[in-house]
mmCIF file of C-alpha atoms in Angstrom:
data_model
loop_
_atom_site.group_PDB
_atom_site.id
_atom_site.type_symbol
_atom_site.label_atom_id
_atom_site.label_comp_id
_atom_site.label_asym_id
_atom_site.label_seq_id
_atom_site.Cartn_x
_atom_site.Cartn_y
_atom_site.Cartn_z
ATOM 1 C CA MET A 1 -7.294 9.522 -48.456
ATOM 2 C CA VAL A 2 -7.381 13.316 -48.208
ATOM 3 C CA PRO A 3 -10.826 14.793 -47.524
ATOM 4 C CA ARG A 4 -12.284 17.357 -49.867
ATOM 5 C CA GLN A 5 -12.901 20.826 -48.567
ATOM 6 C CA GLY A 6 -15.749 20.783 -46.044
ATOM 7 C CA GLU A 7 -15.476 17.014 -45.368
ATOM 8 C CA ALA A 8 -14.263 15.675 -42.058
ATOM 9 C CA LEU A 9 -11.308 13.326 -41.943
ATOM 10 C CA GLU A 10 -12.470 10.045 -40.430
ATOM 11 C CA VAL A 11 -9.997 8.952 -37.801
ATOM 12 C CA HIS A 12 -10.299 5.790 -35.760
ATOM 13 C CA VAL A 13 -9.719 6.907 -32.188
ATOM 14 C CA THR A 14 -8.905 4.331 -29.524
ATOM 15 C CA ASN A 15 -9.841 4.739 -25.927
ATOM 16 C CA TYR A 16 -6.521 3.510 -24.540
ATOM 17 C CA GLU A 17 -6.003 6.700 -22.568
ATOM 18 C CA GLU A 18 -9.422 6.501 -20.935
ATOM 19 C CA ASP A 19 -9.066 2.783 -20.241
ATOM 20 C CA ILE A 20 -5.633 3.237 -18.678
ATOM 21 C CA LEU A 21 -6.749 6.189 -16.554
ATOM 22 C CA ARG A 22 -9.835 4.264 -15.476
ATOM 23 C CA SER A 23 -7.686 1.277 -14.445
ATOM 24 C CA LEU A 24 -5.328 3.520 -12.465
ATOM 25 C CA ARG A 25 -8.306 5.172 -10.796
ATOM 26 C CA ARG A 26 -9.824 1.790 -9.874
ATOM 27 C CA ILE A 27 -6.580 0.690 -8.274
ATOM 28 C CA THR A 28 -6.173 3.877 -6.240
ATOM 29 C CA ARG A 29 -9.848 3.937 -5.308
ATOM 30 C CA ALA A 30 -9.851 0.304 -4.139
ATOM 31 C CA ILE A 31 -6.814 0.957 -1.951
ATOM 32 C CA ASP A 32 -8.333 4.178 -0.611
ATOM 33 C CA LEU A 33 -11.691 2.595 0.201
ATOM 34 C CA TYR A 34 -10.135 -0.315 2.006
ATOM 35 C CA SER A 35 -7.744 1.972 3.856
ATOM 36 C CA ARG A 36 -10.758 3.851 5.197
ATOM 37 C CA GLN A 37 -12.326 0.560 6.275
ATOM 38 C CA LEU A 38 -9.069 -0.482 7.961
ATOM 39 C CA ALA A 39 -8.954 2.831 9.828
ATOM 40 C CA ALA A 40 -12.615 2.586 10.857
ATOM 41 C CA ARG A 41 -12.322 -0.992 12.105
ATOM 42 C CA TYR A 42 -8.794 -1.099 13.544
ATOM 43 C CA GLY A 43 -7.660 2.518 13.832
ATOM 44 C CA LEU A 44 -4.664 1.759 11.584
ATOM 45 C CA THR A 45 -3.323 3.020 8.298
ATOM 46 C CA GLY A 46 -1.830 0.679 5.714
ATOM 47 C CA PRO A 47 1.757 1.769 6.449
ATOM 48 C CA GLN A 48 1.175 1.318 10.193
ATOM 49 C CA LEU A 49 -0.120 -2.214 9.603
ATOM 50 C CA VAL A 50 2.874 -3.098 7.421
ATOM 51 C CA CYS A 51 5.312 -1.708 10.006
ATOM 52 C CA MET A 52 3.637 -3.678 12.779
ATOM 53 C CA ARG A 53 3.753 -6.858 10.657
ATOM 54 C CA ALA A 54 7.468 -6.213 10.044
ATOM 55 C CA LEU A 55 8.061 -5.820 13.790
ATOM 56 C CA GLU A 56 6.173 -9.052 14.355
ATOM 57 C CA ALA A 57 8.474 -10.831 11.866
ATOM 58 C CA LEU A 58 11.762 -9.176 12.918
ATOM 59 C CA GLY A 59 11.210 -8.928 16.643
ATOM 60 C CA PRO A 60 12.478 -5.869 18.546
ATOM 61 C CA SER A 61 14.355 -3.648 16.086
ATOM 62 C CA THR A 62 15.877 -0.240 15.726
ATOM 63 C CA PRO A 63 13.796 2.296 13.802
ATOM 64 C CA SER A 64 16.441 2.412 11.050
ATOM 65 C CA THR A 65 16.394 -1.392 10.633
ATOM 66 C CA LEU A 66 12.618 -1.313 10.459
ATOM 67 C CA ALA A 67 12.663 1.572 7.939
ATOM 68 C CA ARG A 68 15.083 -0.340 5.696
ATOM 69 C CA HIS A 69 13.019 -3.524 5.995
ATOM 70 C CA VAL A 70 9.819 -1.845 4.772
ATOM 71 C CA ASP A 71 11.638 0.523 2.389
ATOM 72 C CA LEU A 72 10.593 3.815 3.987
ATOM 73 C CA SER A 73 12.638 6.860 4.897
ATOM 74 C CA GLN A 74 13.717 7.357 8.497
ATOM 75 C CA ALA A 75 11.509 10.478 8.734
ATOM 76 C CA THR A 76 8.417 8.596 7.542
ATOM 77 C CA MET A 77 9.171 5.745 9.947
ATOM 78 C CA THR A 78 9.508 8.184 12.850
ATOM 79 C CA GLY A 79 6.027 9.589 12.171
ATOM 80 C CA ILE A 80 4.500 6.113 11.916
ATOM 81 C CA LEU A 81 6.171 4.980 15.152
ATOM 82 C CA ASP A 82 5.069 8.172 16.942
ATOM 83 C CA ARG A 83 1.423 7.398 16.144
ATOM 84 C CA LEU A 84 1.725 3.696 16.967
ATOM 85 C CA GLU A 85 3.370 4.536 20.300
ATOM 86 C CA GLN A 86 0.691 7.132 21.127
ATOM 87 C CA ASN A 87 -1.912 4.421 20.533
ATOM 88 C CA GLY A 88 -0.098 1.950 22.789
ATOM 89 C CA LEU A 89 0.687 -0.501 19.977
ATOM 90 C CA VAL A 90 4.499 -0.260 20.073
ATOM 91 C CA ARG A 91 7.026 0.797 22.688
ATOM 92 C CA ARG A 92 10.390 2.481 22.252
ATOM 93 C CA GLU A 93 13.113 1.694 24.766
ATOM 94 C CA ARG A 94 16.539 3.296 25.076
ATOM 95 C CA ASN A 95 19.525 0.957 25.198
ATOM 96 C CA GLN A 96 21.018 0.896 28.718
ATOM 97 C CA ASP A 97 24.607 0.938 27.420
ATOM 98 C CA ASP A 98 24.148 3.435 24.589
ATOM 99 C CA ARG A 99 21.350 5.930 25.258
ATOM 100 C CA ARG A 100 21.431 7.007 21.589
ATOM 101 C CA ARG A 101 20.154 3.589 20.486
ATOM 102 C CA VAL A 102 16.420 2.937 20.588
ATOM 103 C CA THR A 103 14.696 -0.407 20.186
ATOM 104 C CA VAL A 104 11.079 -0.662 19.049
ATOM 105 C CA SER A 105 8.864 -3.609 19.946
ATOM 106 C CA LEU A 106 5.197 -4.517 19.793
ATOM 107 C CA THR A 107 3.178 -4.140 22.950
ATOM 108 C CA GLU A 108 0.731 -6.807 24.051
ATOM 109 C CA SER A 109 -2.067 -4.650 22.607
ATOM 110 C CA GLY A 110 -0.190 -4.340 19.314
ATOM 111 C CA ALA A 111 0.348 -8.096 19.049
ATOM 112 C CA GLY A 112 -3.317 -8.699 19.877
ATOM 113 C CA LEU A 113 -4.453 -6.260 17.215
ATOM 114 C CA LEU A 114 -2.237 -7.967 14.626
ATOM 115 C CA GLY A 115 -3.917 -11.255 15.460
ATOM 116 C CA ARG A 116 -7.244 -9.772 14.358
ATOM 117 C CA ALA A 117 -6.078 -7.480 11.534
ATOM 118 C CA PRO A 118 -6.453 -8.411 7.865
ATOM 119 C CA SER A 119 -3.611 -9.320 5.540
ATOM 120 C CA ALA A 120 -2.089 -6.618 3.401
ATOM 121 C CA LEU A 121 -2.788 -6.725 -0.330
ATOM 122 C CA GLN A 122 0.824 -7.375 -1.237
ATOM 123 C CA GLU A 123 0.546 -10.877 0.266
ATOM 124 C CA THR A 124 -2.369 -11.760 -2.029
ATOM 125 C CA PHE A 125 -0.936 -9.850 -4.972
ATOM 126 C CA VAL A 126 2.471 -11.545 -4.729
ATOM 127 C CA LYS A 127 0.817 -14.985 -4.728
ATOM 128 C CA ARG A 128 -1.192 -14.117 -7.839
ATOM 129 C CA LEU A 129 1.800 -12.482 -9.510
ATOM 130 C CA ALA A 130 3.859 -15.641 -8.971
ATOM 131 C CA GLU A 131 1.230 -17.603 -10.918
ATOM 132 C CA LEU A 132 1.872 -15.512 -14.045
ATOM 133 C CA PRO A 133 4.482 -16.630 -16.571
ATOM 134 C CA ASP A 134 7.857 -14.925 -16.175
ATOM 135 C CA TYR A 135 7.479 -12.873 -19.365
ATOM 136 C CA GLU A 136 4.161 -11.420 -18.106
ATOM 137 C CA GLN A 137 5.772 -10.484 -14.789
ATOM 138 C CA GLN A 138 8.623 -8.757 -16.644
ATOM 139 C CA LEU A 139 6.183 -6.939 -18.933
ATOM 140 C CA MET A 140 4.086 -5.790 -15.959
ATOM 141 C CA LYS A 141 7.193 -4.563 -14.125
ATOM 142 C CA ALA A 142 8.444 -2.622 -17.148
ATOM 143 C CA THR A 143 5.024 -1.115 -17.815
ATOM 144 C CA LEU A 144 4.516 -0.038 -14.204
ATOM 145 C CA GLU A 145 8.005 1.470 -14.093
ATOM 146 C CA LYS A 146 7.065 3.545 -17.160
ATOM 147 C CA VAL A 147 3.853 4.649 -15.422
ATOM 148 C CA VAL A 148 5.918 5.769 -12.415
ATOM 149 C CA VAL A 149 8.148 7.870 -14.688
ATOM 150 C CA MET A 150 5.166 9.279 -16.613
ATOM 151 C CA MET A 151 3.607 10.377 -13.324
ATOM 152 C CA GLY A 152 6.867 11.937 -12.111
ATOM 153 C CA ALA A 153 6.883 9.650 -9.079
ATOM 154 C CA GLU A 154 10.415 8.221 -9.307
ATOM 155 C CA GLY A 155 11.628 9.972 -6.153
ATOM 156 C CA LEU A 156 8.675 9.186 -3.911
ATOM 157 C CA ASP A 157 9.005 7.024 -0.804
ATOM 158 C CA ALA A 158 7.524 3.699 -1.796
ATOM 159 C CA ALA A 159 7.328 0.689 0.423
ATOM 160 C CA PRO A 160 5.472 -2.304 -0.978
ATOM 161 C CA ILE A 161 2.406 -1.260 0.961
ATOM 162 C CA LEU A 162 -1.007 -1.977 -0.403
ATOM 163 C CA VAL A 163 -3.871 -2.648 1.918
ATOM 164 C CA HIS A 164 -6.677 -4.901 0.838
ATOM 165 C CA GLY A 165 -9.714 -6.607 2.286
ATOM 166 C CA PRO A 166 -9.381 -9.434 4.737
ATOM 167 C CA MET A 167 -8.382 -12.898 3.606
ATOM 168 C CA ASP A 168 -10.845 -14.237 6.190
ATOM 169 C CA PRO A 169 -14.348 -14.181 4.619
ATOM 170 C CA ASP A 170 -15.924 -14.245 8.099
ATOM 171 C CA LEU A 171 -14.290 -10.954 9.067
ATOM 172 C CA ASP A 172 -16.984 -8.314 8.815
ATOM 173 C CA LEU A 173 -15.514 -4.938 7.926
ATOM 174 C CA PRO A 174 -17.820 -1.940 7.733
ATOM 175 C CA GLN A 175 -18.768 -0.895 4.213
ATOM 176 C CA VAL A 176 -17.528 2.472 3.073
ATOM 177 C CA GLU A 177 -20.086 4.565 1.232
ATOM 178 C CA GLY A 178 -19.416 4.313 -2.481
ATOM 179 C CA ALA A 179 -17.673 0.928 -2.323
ATOM 180 C CA GLY A 180 -18.431 -1.206 -5.336
ATOM 181 C CA GLU A 181 -19.566 1.730 -7.469
ATOM 182 C CA SER A 182 -17.952 2.405 -10.803
ATOM 183 C CA PRO A 183 -15.088 4.820 -10.362
ATOM 184 C CA GLU A 184 -15.397 8.298 -11.749
ATOM 185 C CA ILE A 185 -12.529 9.789 -13.645
#
């Protein structure tokens, strides 16, 4: 129906854009808030925690092996290891036979901290994802890959690192101001 002069055309507008942006904001905000709590309680970032967990699983490793395992660039891994070493959580040792080779391992302090640290979100997320039917997993993957392209993020370093609250309900993390509030867009 074409409106007459002076009449407005009634158009049904959906709020898909707002809903999608709000969902993206909630995801990033939840990760950000917990990352702050992780830093306040344990002095770690999400990527540092994931790298330490990988070292725990792999045992002493070269930085390049560790970088491949967690899907980060060598440069990013070097920065993470620098900070972990400065904090006494990992140690780098040169190979006696080939001084160019370096092996990274957890220190006693690093292993102790991992014993108290919370699980990363990907562990919980992967369990919940596995409960979905295969077609829903495929749809989610395809949709998220489109979001990555739409945001121009195809070339970004991206390890499967998401940090989330502790699996242990008795673990008391400090509350970050603004946690639990509705996200603003």
